[in-house]
Coordinates of C-alpha atoms and ligand atoms in Angstrom, one line a residue:
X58 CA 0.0 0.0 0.0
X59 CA 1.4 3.5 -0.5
X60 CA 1.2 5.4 2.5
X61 CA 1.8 8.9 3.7
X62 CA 1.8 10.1 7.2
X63 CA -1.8 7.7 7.4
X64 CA -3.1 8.1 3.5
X65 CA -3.3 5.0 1.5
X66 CA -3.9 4.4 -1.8
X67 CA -4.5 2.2 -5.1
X68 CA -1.0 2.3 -7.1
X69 CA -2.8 2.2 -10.1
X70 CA -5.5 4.4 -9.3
X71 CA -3.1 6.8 -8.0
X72 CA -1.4 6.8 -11.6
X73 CA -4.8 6.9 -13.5
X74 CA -5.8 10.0 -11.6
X75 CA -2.7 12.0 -12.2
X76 CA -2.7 10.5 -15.9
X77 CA -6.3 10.8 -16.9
X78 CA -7.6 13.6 -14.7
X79 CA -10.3 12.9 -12.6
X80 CA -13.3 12.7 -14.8
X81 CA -11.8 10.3 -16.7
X82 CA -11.4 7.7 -14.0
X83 CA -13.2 4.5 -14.9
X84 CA -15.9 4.1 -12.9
X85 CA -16.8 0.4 -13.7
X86 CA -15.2 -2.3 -11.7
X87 CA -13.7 -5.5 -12.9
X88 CA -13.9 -8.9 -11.5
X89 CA -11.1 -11.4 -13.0
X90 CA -11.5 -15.3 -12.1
X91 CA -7.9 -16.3 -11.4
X92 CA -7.1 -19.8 -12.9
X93 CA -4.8 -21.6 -14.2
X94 CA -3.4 -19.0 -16.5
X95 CA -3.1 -16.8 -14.1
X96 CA -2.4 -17.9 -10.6
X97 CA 1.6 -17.1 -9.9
X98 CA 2.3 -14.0 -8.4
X99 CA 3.6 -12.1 -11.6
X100 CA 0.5 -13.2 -13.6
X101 CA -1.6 -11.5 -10.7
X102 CA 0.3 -9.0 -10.4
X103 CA -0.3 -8.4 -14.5
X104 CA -4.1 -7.8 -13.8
X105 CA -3.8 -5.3 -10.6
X106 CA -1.5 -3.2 -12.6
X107 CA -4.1 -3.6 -15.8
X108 CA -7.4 -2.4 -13.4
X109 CA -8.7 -6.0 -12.0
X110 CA -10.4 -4.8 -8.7
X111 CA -11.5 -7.9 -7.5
X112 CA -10.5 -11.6 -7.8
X113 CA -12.5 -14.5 -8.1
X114 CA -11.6 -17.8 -7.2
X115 CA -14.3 -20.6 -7.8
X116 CA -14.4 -23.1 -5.5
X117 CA -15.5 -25.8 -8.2
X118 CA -11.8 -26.3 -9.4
X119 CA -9.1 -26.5 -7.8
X120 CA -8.1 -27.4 -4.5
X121 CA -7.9 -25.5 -1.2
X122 CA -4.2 -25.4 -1.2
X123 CA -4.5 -23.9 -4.6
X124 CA -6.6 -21.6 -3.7
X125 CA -5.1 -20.3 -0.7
X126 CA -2.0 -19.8 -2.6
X127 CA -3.5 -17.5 -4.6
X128 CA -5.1 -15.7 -1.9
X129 CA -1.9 -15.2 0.2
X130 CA -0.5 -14.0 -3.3
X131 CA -3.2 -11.4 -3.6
X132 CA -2.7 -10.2 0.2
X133 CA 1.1 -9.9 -0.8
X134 CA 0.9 -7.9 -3.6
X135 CA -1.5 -5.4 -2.1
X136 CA 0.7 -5.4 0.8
X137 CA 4.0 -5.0 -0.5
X138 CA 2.9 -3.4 -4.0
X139 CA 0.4 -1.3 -2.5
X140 CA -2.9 -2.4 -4.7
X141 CA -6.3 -2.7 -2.9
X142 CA -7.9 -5.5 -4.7
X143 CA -10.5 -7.6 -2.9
X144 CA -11.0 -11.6 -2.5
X145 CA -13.9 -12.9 -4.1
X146 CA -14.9 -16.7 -3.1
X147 CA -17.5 -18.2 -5.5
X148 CA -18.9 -21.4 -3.6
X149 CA -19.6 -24.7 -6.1
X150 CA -23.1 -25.0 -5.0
X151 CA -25.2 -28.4 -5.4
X152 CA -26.8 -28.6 -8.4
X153 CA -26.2 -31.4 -11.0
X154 CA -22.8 -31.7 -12.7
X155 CA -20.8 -34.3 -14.6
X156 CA -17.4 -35.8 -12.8
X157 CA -14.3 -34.5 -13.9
X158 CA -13.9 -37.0 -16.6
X159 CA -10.6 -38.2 -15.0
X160 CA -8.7 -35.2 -15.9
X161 CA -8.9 -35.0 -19.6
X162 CA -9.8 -31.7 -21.2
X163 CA -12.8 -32.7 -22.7
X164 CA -14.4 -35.8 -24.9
X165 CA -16.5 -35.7 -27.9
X166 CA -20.2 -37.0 -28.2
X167 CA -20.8 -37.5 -31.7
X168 CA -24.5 -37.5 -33.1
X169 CA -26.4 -40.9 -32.6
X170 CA -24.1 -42.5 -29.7
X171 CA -24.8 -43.7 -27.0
X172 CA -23.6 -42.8 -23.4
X173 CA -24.5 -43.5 -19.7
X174 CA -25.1 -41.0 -17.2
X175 CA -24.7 -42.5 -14.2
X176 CA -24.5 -42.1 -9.9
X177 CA -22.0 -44.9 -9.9
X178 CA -18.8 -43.5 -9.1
X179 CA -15.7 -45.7 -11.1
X180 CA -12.6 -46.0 -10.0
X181 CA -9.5 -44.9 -13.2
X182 CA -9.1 -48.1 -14.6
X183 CA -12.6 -49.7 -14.6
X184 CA -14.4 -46.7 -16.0
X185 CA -16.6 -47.8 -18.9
X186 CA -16.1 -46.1 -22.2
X187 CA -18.9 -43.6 -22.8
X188 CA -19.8 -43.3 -19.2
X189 CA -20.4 -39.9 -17.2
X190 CA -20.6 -39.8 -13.3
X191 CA -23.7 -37.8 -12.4
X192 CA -22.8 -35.6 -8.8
X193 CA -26.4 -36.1 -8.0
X194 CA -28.0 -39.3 -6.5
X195 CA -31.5 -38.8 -6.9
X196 CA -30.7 -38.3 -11.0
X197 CA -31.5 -41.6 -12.2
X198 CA -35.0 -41.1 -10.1
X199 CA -35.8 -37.6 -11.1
X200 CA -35.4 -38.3 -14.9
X201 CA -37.7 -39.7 -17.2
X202 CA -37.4 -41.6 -20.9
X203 CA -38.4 -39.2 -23.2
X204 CA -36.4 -35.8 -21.9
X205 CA -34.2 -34.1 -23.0
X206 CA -30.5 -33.9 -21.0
X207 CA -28.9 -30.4 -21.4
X208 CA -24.7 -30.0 -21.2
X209 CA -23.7 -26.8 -20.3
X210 CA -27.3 -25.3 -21.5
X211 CA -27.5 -27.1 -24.8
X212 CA -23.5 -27.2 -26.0
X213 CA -24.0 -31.1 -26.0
X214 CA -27.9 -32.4 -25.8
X215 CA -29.2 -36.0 -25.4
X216 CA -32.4 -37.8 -25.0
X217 CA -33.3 -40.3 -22.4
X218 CA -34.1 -43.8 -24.0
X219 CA -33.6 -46.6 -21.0
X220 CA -33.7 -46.6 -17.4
X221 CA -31.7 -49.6 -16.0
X222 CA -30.9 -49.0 -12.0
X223 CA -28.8 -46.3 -11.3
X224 CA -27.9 -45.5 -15.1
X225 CA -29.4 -43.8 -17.6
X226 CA -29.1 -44.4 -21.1
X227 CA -29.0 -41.4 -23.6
X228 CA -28.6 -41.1 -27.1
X229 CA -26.8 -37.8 -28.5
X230 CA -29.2 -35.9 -30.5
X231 CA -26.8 -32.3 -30.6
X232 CA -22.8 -33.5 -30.9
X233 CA -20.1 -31.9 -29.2
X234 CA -17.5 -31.5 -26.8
X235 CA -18.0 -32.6 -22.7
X236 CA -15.9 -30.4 -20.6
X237 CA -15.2 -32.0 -17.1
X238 CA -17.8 -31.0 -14.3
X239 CA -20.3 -29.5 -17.2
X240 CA -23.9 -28.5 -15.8
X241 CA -26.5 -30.9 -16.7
X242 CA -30.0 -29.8 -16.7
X243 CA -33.2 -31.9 -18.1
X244 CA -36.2 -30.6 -20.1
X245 CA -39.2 -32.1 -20.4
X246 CA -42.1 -30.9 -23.2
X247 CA -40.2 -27.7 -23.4
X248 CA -39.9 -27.0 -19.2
X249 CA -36.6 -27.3 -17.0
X250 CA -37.6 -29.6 -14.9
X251 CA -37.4 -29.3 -10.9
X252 CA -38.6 -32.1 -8.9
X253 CA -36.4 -33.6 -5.9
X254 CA -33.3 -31.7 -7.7
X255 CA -35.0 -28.3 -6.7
X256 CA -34.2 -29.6 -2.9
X257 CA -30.4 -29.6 -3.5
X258 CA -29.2 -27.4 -0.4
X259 CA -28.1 -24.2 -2.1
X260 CA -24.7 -24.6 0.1
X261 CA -23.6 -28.1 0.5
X262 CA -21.6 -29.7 3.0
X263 CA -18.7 -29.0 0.6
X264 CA -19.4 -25.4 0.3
X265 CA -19.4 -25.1 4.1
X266 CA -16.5 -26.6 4.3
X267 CA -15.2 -23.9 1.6
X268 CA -16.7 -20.9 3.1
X269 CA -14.8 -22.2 6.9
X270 CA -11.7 -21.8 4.6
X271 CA -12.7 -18.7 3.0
X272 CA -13.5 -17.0 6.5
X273 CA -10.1 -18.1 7.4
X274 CA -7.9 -17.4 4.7
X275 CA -10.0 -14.0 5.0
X276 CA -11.8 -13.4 1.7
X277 CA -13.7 -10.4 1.3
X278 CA -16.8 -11.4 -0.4
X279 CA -18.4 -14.9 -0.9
X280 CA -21.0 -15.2 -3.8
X281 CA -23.0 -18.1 -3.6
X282 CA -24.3 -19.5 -5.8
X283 CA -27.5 -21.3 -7.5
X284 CA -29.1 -19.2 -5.0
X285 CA -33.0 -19.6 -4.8
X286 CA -34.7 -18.0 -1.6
X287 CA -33.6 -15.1 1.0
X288 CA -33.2 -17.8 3.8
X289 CA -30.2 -19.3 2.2
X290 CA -28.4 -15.8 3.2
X291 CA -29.5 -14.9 6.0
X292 CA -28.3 -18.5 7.5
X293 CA -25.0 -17.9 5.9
X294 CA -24.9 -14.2 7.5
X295 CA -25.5 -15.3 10.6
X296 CA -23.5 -18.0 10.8
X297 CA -20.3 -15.6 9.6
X298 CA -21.0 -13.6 12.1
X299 CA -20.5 -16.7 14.7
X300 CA -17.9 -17.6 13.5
X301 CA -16.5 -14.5 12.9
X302 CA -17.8 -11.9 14.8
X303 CA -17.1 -8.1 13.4
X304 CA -16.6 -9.8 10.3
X305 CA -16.5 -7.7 7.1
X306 CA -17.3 -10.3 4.4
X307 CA -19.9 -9.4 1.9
X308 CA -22.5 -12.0 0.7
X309 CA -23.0 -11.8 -3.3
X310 CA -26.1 -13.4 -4.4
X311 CA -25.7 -15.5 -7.5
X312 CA -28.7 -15.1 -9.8
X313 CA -28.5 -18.0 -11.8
X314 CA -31.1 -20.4 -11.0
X315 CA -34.5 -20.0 -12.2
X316 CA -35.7 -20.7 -8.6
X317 CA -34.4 -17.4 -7.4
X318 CA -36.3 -15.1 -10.3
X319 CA -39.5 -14.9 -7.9
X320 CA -37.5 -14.3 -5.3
X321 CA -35.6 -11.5 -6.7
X322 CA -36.0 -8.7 -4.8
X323 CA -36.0 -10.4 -1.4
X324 CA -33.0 -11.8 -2.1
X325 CA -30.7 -8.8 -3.3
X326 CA -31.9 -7.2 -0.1
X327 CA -30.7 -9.4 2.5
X328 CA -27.4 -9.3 0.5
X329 CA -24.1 -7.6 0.0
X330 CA -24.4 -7.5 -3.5
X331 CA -25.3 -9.7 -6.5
X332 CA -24.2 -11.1 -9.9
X333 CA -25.9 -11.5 -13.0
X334 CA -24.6 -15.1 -13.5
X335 CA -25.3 -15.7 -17.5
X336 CA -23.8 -18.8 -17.4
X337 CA -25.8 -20.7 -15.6
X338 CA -29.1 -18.7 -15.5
X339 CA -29.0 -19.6 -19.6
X340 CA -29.3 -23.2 -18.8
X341 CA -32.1 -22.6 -16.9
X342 CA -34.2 -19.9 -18.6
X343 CA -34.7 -19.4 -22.4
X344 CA -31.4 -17.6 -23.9
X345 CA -33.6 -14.5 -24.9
X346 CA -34.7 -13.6 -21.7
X347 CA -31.3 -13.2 -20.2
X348 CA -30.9 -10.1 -21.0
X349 CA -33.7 -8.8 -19.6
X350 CA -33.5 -10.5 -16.3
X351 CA -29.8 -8.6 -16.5
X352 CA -31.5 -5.7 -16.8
X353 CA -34.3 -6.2 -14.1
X354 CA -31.3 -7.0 -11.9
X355 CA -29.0 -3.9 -12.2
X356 CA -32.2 -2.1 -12.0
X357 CA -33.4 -3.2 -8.5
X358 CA -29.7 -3.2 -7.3
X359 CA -29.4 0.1 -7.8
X360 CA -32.7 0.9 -6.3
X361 CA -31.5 -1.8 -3.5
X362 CA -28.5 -0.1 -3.0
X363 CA -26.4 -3.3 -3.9
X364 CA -23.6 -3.3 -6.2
X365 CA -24.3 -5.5 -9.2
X366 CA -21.6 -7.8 -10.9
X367 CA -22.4 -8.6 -14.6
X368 CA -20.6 -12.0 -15.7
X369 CA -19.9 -14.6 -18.2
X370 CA -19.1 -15.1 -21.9
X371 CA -18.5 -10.8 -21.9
X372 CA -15.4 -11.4 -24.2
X373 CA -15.4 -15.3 -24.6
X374 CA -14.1 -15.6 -28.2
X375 CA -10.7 -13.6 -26.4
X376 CA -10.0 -17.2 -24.8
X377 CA -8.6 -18.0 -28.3
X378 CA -7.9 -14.9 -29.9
X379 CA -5.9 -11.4 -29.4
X380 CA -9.4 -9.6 -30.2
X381 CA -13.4 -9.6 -29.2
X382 CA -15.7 -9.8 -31.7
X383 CA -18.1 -6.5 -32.2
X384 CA -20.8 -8.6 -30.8
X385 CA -18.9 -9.0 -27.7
X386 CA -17.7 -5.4 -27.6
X387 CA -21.7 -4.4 -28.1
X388 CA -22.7 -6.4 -24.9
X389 CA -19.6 -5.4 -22.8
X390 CA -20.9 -1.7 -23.6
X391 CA -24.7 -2.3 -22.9
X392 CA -23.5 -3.8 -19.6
X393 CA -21.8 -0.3 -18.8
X394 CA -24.5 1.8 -20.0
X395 CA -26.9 0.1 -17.8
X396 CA -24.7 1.1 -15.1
X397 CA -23.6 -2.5 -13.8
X398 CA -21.3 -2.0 -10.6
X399 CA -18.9 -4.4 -12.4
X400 CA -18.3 -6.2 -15.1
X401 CA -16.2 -10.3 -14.6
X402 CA -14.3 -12.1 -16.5
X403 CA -14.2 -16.2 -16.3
X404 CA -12.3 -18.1 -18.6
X405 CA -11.0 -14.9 -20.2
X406 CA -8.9 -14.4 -17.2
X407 CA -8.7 -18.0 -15.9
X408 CA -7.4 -20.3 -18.3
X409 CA -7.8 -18.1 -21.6
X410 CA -4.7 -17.2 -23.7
X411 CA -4.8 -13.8 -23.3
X412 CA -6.0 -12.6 -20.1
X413 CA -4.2 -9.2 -20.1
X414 CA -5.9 -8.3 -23.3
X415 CA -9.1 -8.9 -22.3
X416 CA -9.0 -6.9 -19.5
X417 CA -7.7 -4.3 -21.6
X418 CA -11.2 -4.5 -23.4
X419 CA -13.5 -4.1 -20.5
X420 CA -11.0 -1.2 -19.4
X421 CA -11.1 0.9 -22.8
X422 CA -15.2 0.0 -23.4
X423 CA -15.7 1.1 -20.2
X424 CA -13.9 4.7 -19.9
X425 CA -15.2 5.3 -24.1
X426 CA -19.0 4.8 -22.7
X427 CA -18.8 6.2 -19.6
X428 CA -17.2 9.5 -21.3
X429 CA -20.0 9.4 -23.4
X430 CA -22.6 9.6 -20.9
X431 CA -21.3 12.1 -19.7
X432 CA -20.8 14.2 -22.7
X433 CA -24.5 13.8 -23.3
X434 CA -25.3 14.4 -19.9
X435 CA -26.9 11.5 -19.4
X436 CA -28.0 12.2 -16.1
X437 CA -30.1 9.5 -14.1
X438 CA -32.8 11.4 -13.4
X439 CA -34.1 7.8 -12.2
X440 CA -36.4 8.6 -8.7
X441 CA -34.2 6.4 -5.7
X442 CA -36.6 4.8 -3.7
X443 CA -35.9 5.1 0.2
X444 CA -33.8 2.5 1.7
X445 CA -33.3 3.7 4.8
X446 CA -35.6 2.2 7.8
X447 CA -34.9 5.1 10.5
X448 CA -35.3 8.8 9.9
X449 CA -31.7 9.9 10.4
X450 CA -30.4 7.2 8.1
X451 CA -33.0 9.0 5.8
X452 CA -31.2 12.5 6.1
X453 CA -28.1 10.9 5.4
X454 CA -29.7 9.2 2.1
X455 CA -31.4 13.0 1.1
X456 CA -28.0 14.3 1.5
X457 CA -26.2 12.2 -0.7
X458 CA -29.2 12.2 -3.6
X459 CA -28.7 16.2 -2.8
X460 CA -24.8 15.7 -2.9
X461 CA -24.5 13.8 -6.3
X462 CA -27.2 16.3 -8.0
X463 CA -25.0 19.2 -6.8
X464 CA -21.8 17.8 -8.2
X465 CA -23.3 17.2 -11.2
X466 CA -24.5 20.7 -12.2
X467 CA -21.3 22.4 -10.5
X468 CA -19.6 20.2 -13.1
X469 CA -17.2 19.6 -9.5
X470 CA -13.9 17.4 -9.4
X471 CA -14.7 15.0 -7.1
X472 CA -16.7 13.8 -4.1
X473 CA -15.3 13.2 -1.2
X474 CA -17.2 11.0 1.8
X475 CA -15.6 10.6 4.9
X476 CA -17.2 6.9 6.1
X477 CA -16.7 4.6 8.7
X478 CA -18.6 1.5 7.8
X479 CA -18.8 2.5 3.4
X480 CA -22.7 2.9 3.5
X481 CA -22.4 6.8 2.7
X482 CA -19.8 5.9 -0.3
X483 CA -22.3 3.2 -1.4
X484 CA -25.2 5.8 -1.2
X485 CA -23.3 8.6 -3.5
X486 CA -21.8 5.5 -5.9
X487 CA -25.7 4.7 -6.2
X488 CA -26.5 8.0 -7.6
X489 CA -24.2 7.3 -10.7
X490 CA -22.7 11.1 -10.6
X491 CA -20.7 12.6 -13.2
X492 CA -17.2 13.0 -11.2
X493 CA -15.3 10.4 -9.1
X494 CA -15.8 9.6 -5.2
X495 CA -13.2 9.6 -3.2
X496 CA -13.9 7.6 -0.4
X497 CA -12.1 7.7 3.1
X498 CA -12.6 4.7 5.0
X499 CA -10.6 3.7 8.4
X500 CA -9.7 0.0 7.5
X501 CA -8.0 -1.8 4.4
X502 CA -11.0 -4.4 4.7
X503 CA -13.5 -2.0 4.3
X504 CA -11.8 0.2 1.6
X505 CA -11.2 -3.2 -0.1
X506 CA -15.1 -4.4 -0.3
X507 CA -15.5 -0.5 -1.6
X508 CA -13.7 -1.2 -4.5
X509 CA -16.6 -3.5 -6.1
X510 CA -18.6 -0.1 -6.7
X511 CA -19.5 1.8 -9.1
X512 CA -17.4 5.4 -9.1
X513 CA -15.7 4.9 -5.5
X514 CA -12.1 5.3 -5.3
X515 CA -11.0 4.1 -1.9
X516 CA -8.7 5.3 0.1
X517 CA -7.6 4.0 4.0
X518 CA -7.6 7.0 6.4
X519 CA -7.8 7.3 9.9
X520 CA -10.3 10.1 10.4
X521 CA -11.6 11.9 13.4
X522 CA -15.4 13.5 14.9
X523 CA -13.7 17.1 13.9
X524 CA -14.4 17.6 10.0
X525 CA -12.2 20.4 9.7
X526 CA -9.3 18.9 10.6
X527 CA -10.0 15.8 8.6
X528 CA -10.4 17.7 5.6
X529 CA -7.1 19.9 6.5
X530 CA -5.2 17.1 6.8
X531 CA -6.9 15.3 3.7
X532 CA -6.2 18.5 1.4
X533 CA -2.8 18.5 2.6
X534 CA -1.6 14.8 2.2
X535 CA -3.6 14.8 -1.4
X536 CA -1.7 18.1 -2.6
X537 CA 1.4 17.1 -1.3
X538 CA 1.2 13.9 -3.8
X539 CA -0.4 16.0 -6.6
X540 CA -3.4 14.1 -6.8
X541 CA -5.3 17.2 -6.4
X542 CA -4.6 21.2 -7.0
X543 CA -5.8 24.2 -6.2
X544 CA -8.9 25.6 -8.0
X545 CA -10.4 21.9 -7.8
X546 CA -13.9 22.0 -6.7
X547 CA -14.8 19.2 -4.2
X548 CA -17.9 18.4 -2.5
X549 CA -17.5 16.6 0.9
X550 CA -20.1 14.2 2.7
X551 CA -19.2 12.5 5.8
X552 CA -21.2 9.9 8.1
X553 CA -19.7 12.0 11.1
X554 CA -21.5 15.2 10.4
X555 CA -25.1 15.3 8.3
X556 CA -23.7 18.6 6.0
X557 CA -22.9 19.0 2.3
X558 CA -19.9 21.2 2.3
X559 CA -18.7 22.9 -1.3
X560 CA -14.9 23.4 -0.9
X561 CA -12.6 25.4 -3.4
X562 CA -9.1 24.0 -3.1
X563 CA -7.0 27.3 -2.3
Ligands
ATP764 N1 -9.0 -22.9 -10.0 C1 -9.1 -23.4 -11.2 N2 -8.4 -24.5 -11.6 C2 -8.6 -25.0 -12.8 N3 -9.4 -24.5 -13.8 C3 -10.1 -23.4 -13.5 C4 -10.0 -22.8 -12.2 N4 -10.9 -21.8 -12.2 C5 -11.5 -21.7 -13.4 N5 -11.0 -22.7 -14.2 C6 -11.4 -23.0 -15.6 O1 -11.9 -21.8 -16.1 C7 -13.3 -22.1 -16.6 C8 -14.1 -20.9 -16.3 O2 -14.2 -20.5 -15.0 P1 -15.6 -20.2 -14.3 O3 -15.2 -19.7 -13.0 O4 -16.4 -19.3 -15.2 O5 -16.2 -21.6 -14.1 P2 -17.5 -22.4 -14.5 O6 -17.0 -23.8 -14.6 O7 -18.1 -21.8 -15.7 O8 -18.5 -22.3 -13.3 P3 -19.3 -21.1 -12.7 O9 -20.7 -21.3 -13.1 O10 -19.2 -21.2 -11.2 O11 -18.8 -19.8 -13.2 C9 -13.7 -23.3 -15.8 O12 -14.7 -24.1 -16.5 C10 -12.4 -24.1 -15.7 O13 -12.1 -24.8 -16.8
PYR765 C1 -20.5 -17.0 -13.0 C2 -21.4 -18.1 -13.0 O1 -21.5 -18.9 -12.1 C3 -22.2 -18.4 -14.2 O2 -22.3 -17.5 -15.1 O3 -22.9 -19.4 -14.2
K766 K1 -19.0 -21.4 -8.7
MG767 MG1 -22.6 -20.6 -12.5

């Protein structure tokens, strides 16, 4: 972390402030899912400097040790390399998936063969050809001759055409290539079908075993995922907070099973945050209306108060080559014009061949449409609902609708919130305004889980009651380091004092 006299700092944020001005910060965040590709220090350290805010790792690969490398090598670099980038533990969730198919990378099921899908687990050496272990062990019950068996949301389909025990026979009706641990869903007359499978525990044993590690390798979000009801989080929540009481760790709810679509807004209120999970949610809902579920999401988020991640296949032709294709660069830009929090990046990042590229992409779509929106003052004159459940939370929440209206037609510099726990920053980032916040927050935890949203830049700072002295000391470290100058107008929130204050730099 760079640090003076108490005043830390992103490196790279630092550098894009002094480079690009304020304005043209980004404002959208970016996930990356660290993988194979990417998991030695250097490689990480590749994405921190290229903008990654956050890294995923996804508990379905992998092992612990793995992943715990990786996280000590995140702490490290923001440590000794003084970047901020948050931890972002994506739990593998129960529902039905294929084994790992012994390692290979993936096997072909041509048109008209026949494979078994099967609960029976095979040891190497005895593993019949054509034969796929099912995770699930009510499978061979819930399925029925006649449907249809969904890989990975259609990339491989089958139909059911025997029963015998615990193995299902299939026939391949749509050829193509099985990756290992491929989502399986089944159809029948046109519906996804959920009978005992829509019991699967949203966390399994498994996953609690992985969110035990998670609190104690000290991740700062977990997104769960296949998530279908509001219970599921609030069990998780309060069991964090058992464990780890005081803890900071933010609960993103994946939206990815169809299950959780009538649940929608009870569900991004009880939690930290949420992710459009395309991947998934296109196996279980028709393709079309994925984007409009995206855009129901980001809406209520931001009406919520949640940050929103937007994720999967953003820039998935850049696993195997140097460029997107304008297709891809047309979503990654509706994505930001909608506003998303943050945009991720899966394979891209994880196992792609050119993971530094394609965060390039969602770095230079991002600042070209945000720049635009602000050049055609494209100002959200969206009505914020209240969120607030007591009246002085509800001043606060005024002053920071007030705050973000002001900056925008005093064209200022910057925002600056003083906050001790990141709900002010959340409330001014939820605004959307034209000009960065900077956002002063006493602990690395906390200015780390700021850096998932939208606009904030976040900086640690120990800060007293007395506002004037803060913002003395504030104007003086920031000056001294050039990252602000005099004539720069700045309009300064705080959660110690209920004011809006419109400060000339001298
Ligand atoms: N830790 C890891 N080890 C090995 N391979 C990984 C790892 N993380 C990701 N990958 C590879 O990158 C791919 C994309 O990662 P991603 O996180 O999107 O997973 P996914 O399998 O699509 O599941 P999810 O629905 O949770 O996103 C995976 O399918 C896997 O092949
Ligand atoms: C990210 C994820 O889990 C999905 O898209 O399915
Ligand atoms: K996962
Ligand atoms: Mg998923």
């Amino acid at each position: 972390m760079i640090e003076a006299a108490g005043l830390e700092v992103d490196r790279v944020t630092e550098a894009e402030l002094k480079e690009n001005g304020f304005r043209s910060t980004r404002k959208t965040k970016i996930v990356c899912t660290i993988g194979p590709r990417t998991c030695e220090f250097e490689e990480i350290e590749a994405l921190a400097v290229g903008g990654m805010n956050v890294a995923r790792v996804n508990m379905c690969h992998g092992t612990r040790e793995w992943h715990r490398d990786v996280i000590r090598r995140v702490r490290q670099l923001n440590e000794e390399k003084g970047f901020a980038v948050a931890v972002m533990m994506d739990t593998e969730g129960s529902e039905i998936h294929m084994d790992d198919l012994n390692d290979v990378e993936s096997t072909k099921a041509e048109d008209g063969q026949i494979w078994t899908f099967t609960v029976r687990a095979f040891d190497q050496p005895s593993r019949p050809e054509r034969t796929i272990t099912v995770n699930y062990d009510g499978f061979a019950e819930d399925v029925k001759v006649g449907d249809e068996l969904l890989v990975d949301g259609g990339m491989v389909t089958f139909v059911v055409i025997e029963k015998i025990g615990p193995d299902v026979i299939c026939r391949c009706t749509d050829p193509g290539l099985l990756l290992p641990r491929a989502n399986l869903t089944f159809w029948r007359n046109g519906s996804l079908v959920r009978e005992r499978n829509a019991m699967l525990p949203t966390i399994s044993s498994k996953d609690w075993l992985d969110i035990d590690f998670g609190i104690e390798a000290g991740v700062d979000f977990i997104a769960v995922s296949f998530v279908k009801s509001a219970e599921v989080i609030k069990t998780l929540k309060s069991y964090i907070i058992d464990r780890s009481p005081g803890s900071q760790i933010g609960i993103i709810a994946k939206i990815e099973s169809i299950d959780s679509l009538k649940n929608l807004e009870e569900i991004i209120q009880v939690s930290d945050g949420t992710m459009v999970a395309r991947g998934d949610l296109g196996a279980q809902i028709p393709l079309e209306q994925v984007p409009l579920v995206q855009h129901e999401v980001i809406q209520l988020c931001r009406q919520l108060n949640k940050p929103v991640i937007v994720a999967s296949q953003l820039l998935e032709s850049m696993i195997e080559y140097p460029i997107p294709t304008r297709a891809e660069v047309a979503d990654v830009s509706e994505a930001v014009g909608q506003q998303a929090d943050a945009l991720m990046l899966s394979s891209e990042s994880a196992m792609g061949q050119y993971p530094e590229k394609a965060l390039a992409v969602l770095r230079s779509v991002s600042l070209r449409i945000e720049k635009c929106r602000r050049e055609e003052k494209h100002w959200d004159v969206t009505d914020l609902r209240i969120v607030s459940s007591s009246k002085l939370d509800e001043i606060s929440e005024e002053i920071c609708n007030t705050t973000s209206r002001m900056a925008n037609k005093l064209k200022a510099d910057a925002i600056f919130v003083y906050t001790k726990t990141g709900q002010t920053a959340s409330l001014l980032s939820r605004n959307r305004p034209d000009c960065p916040i900077f956002a002063f927050a006493p602990s690395t935890s906390i200015q780390r889980c700021l850096n998932l949203k939208w606009g904030l830049i976040p900086f640690r700072l120990d800060f007293s009651d007395d506002m004037e002295s803060n913002l003395n000391r504030t104007f003086s470290l920031l000056k001294a380091r050039a990252m602000i100058k005099s004539g720069d107008l700045i309009i300064v929130v705080s959660d110690v004092m209920q004011s809006i204050q419109a400060i000339k730099v001298s």
